[in-house]
mmCIF file of C-alpha atoms in Angstrom:
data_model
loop_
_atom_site.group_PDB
_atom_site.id
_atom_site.type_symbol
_atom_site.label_atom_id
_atom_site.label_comp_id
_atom_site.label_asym_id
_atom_site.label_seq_id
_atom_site.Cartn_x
_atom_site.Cartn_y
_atom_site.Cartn_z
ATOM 1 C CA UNK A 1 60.875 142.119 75.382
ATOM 2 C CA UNK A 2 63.311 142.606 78.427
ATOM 3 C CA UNK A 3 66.895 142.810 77.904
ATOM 4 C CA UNK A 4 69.043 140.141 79.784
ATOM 5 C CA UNK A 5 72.516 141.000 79.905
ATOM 6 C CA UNK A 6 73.314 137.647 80.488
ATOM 7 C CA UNK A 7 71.339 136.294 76.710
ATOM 8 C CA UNK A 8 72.630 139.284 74.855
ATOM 9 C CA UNK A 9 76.514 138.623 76.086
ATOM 10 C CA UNK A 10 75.510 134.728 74.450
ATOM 11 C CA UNK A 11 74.833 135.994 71.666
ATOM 12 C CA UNK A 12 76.811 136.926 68.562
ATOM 13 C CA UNK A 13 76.956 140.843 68.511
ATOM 14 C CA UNK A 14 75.910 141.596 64.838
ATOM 15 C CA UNK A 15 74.583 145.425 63.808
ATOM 16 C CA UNK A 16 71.110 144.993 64.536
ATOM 17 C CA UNK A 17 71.281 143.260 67.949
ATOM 18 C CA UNK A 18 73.473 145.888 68.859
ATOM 19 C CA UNK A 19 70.913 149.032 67.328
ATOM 20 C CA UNK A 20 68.710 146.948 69.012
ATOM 21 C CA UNK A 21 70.566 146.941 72.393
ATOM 22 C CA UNK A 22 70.849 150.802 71.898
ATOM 23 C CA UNK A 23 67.564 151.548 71.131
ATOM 24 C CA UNK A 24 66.253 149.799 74.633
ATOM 25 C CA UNK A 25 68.337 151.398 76.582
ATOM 26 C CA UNK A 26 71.051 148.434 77.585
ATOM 27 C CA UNK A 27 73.088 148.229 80.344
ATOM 28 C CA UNK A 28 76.675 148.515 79.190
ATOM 29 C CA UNK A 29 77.626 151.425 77.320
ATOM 30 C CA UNK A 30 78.690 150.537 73.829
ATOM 31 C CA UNK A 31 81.203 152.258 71.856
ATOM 32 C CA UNK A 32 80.845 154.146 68.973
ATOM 33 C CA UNK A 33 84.083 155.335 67.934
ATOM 34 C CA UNK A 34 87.974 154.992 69.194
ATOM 35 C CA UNK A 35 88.562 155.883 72.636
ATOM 36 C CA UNK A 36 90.752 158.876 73.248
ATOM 37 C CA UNK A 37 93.271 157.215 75.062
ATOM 38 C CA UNK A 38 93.801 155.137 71.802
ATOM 39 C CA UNK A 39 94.336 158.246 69.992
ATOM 40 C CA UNK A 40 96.759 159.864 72.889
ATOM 41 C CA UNK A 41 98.396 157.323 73.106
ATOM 42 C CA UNK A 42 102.830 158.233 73.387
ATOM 43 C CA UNK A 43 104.147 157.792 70.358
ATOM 44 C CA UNK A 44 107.412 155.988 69.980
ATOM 45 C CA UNK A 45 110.273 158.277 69.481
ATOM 46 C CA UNK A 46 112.561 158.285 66.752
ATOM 47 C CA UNK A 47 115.477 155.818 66.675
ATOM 48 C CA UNK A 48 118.199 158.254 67.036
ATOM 49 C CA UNK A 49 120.858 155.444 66.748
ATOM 50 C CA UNK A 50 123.018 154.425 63.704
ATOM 51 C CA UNK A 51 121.198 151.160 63.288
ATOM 52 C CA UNK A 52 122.376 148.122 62.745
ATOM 53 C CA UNK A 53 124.449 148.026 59.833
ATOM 54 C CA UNK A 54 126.835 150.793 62.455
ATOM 55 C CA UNK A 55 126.260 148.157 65.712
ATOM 56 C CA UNK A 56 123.520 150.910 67.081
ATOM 57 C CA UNK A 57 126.122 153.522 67.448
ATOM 58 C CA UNK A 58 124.331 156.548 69.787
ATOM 59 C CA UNK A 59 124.901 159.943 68.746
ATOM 60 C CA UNK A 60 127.337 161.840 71.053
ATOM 61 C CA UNK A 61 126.931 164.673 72.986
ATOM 62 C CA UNK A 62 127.880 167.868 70.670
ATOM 63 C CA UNK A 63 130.160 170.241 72.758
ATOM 64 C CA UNK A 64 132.375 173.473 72.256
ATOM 65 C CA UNK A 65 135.134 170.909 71.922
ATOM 66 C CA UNK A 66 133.801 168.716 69.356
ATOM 67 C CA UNK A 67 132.355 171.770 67.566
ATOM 68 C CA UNK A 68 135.679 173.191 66.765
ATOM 69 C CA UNK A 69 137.019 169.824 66.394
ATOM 70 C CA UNK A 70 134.109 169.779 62.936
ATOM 71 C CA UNK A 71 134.927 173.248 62.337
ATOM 72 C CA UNK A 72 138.629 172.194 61.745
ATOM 73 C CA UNK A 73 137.984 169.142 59.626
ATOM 74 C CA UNK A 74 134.913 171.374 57.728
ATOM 75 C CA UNK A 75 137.855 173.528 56.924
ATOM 76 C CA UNK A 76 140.624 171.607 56.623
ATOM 77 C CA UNK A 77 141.311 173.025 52.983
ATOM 78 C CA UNK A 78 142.373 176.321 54.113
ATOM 79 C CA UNK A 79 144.709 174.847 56.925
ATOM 80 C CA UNK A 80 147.382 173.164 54.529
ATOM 81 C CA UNK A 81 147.147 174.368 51.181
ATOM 82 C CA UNK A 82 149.189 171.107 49.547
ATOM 83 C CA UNK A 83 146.344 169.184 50.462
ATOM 84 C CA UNK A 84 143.593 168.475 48.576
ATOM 85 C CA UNK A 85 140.570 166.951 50.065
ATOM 86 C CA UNK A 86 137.629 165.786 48.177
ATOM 87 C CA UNK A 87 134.894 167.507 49.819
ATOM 88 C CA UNK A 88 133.414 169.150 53.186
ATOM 89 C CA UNK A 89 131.923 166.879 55.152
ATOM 90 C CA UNK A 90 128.943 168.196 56.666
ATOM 91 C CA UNK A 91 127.539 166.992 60.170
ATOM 92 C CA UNK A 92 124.465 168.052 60.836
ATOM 93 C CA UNK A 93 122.041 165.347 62.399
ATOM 94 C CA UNK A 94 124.586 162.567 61.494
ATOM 95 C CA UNK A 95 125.234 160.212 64.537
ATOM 96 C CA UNK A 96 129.312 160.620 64.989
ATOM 97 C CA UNK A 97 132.247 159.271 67.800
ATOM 98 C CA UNK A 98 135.000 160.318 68.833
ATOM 99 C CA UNK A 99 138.515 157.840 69.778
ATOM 100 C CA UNK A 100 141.477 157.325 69.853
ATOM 101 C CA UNK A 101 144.006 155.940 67.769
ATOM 102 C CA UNK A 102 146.438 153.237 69.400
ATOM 103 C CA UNK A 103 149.263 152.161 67.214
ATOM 104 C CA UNK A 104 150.140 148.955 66.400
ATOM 105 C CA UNK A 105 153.312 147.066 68.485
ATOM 106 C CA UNK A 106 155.389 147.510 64.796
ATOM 107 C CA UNK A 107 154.818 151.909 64.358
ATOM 108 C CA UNK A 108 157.167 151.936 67.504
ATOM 109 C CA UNK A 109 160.091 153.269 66.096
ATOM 110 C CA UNK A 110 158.248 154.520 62.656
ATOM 111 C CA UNK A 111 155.512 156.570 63.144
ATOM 112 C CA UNK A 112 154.655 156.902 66.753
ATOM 113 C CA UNK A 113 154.091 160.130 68.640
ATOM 114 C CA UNK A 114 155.928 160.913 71.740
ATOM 115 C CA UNK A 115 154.370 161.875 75.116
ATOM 116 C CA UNK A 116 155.150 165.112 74.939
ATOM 117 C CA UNK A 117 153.706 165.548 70.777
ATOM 118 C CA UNK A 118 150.344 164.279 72.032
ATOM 119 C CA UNK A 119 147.179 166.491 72.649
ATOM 120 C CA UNK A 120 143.939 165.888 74.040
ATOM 121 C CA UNK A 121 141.952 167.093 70.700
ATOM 122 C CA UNK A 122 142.315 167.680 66.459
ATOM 123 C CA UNK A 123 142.305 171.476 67.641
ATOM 124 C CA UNK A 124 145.248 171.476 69.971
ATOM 125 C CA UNK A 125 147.368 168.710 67.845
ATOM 126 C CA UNK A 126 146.810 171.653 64.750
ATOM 127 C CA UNK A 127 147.631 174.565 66.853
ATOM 128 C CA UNK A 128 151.065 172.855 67.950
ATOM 129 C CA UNK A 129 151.843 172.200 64.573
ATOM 130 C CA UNK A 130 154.449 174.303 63.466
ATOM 131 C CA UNK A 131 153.856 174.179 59.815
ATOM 132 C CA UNK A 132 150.457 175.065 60.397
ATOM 133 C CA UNK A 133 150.712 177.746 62.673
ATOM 134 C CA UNK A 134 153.380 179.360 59.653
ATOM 135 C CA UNK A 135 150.728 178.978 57.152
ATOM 136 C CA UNK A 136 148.305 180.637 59.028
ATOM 137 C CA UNK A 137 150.574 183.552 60.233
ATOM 138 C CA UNK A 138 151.708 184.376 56.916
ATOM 139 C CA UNK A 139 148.483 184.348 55.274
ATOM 140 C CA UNK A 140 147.197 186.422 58.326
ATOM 141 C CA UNK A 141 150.384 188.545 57.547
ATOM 142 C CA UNK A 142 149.248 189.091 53.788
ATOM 143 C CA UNK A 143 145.289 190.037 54.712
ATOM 144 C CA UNK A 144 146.579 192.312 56.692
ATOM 145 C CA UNK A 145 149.007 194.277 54.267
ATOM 146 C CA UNK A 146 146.150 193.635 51.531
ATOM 147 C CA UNK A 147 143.785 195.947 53.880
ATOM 148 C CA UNK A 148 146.158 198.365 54.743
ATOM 149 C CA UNK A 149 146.902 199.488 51.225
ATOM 150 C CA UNK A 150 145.231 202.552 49.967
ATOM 151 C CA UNK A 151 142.223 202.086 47.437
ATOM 152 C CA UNK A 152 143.431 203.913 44.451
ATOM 153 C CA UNK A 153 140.439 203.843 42.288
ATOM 154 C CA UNK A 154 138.539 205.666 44.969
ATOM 155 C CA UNK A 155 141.491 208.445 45.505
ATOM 156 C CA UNK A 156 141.596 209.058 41.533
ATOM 157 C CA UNK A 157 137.793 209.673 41.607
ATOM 158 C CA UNK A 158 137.849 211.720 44.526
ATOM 159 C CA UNK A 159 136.167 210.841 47.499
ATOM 160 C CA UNK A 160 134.217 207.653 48.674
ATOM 161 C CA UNK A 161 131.880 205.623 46.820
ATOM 162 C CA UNK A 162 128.658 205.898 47.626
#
């Protein structure tokens, strides 16, 4: 028996023709296992967007600016202390955006800011705040007179604390 490319590509490639076609020596190499290009292959990266349910929102850039911006709202309990707010957000990995807020043509008169109120970010806005920047100040104030005081329990014992 000769092998005939042309007969064996005719017939119906079971186990045995091929151990057969092996075993003589055939023409065409035959593969054994997966080739490594299969297993090399690029894998498809991770969908970084919001999906669909958020229209595909892509996650934005994290800068100094936006860091501080999260710092802010991560501590937004200490900044008024007549608010109370549920719970820290936390950011990390989550797919977030920035805007703007543009009033409606009724706020005009009620609750619009003027030209000269506005700022470019959350930190800024705060900072200008007056109320804020009292509340901060004073508390400062207090940590500060809280540090200076003498420890007393260390003077009665006589020396530091080891």
């Amino acid at each position: 028996d000769t092998y005939d490319p042309a007969v064996s590509a005719k017939k119906a490639k079971t186990p045995s023709s091929i151990a057969l076609q092996k075993r003589s020596g055939g023409v065409g190499k035959i593969p054994t296992s997966f080739s490594s290009s299969f297993r090399n292959a690029p894998r498809k990266g991770r969908d970084t967007t919001a999906g669909s349910g958020w229209f595909n929102m892509t996650p934005t850039p994290m800068s100094d600016q936006l860091k501080t911006d999260l710092s802010l709202i991560r501590n937004r309990n200490y900044i008024d202390p007549k608010k109370f707010y549920k719970s820290a957000d936390s950011f990390d990995g989550k797919v977030l955006q920035i805007g703007t807020v543009i009033e409606g043509s009724a706020e005009y008169y009620s609750s619009r800011l003027v030209k000269r109120d506005r700022r470019q970010n959350l930190t800024e806005e705060i900072m200008a705040d007056a109320g804020v920047s009292g509340y901060a100040k004073r508390k400062y104030g207090d940590l500060q007179r809280e540090r200076a005081k003498p420890n007393r329990k260390l003077h009665k014992r006589g020396g530091k604390k080891r």
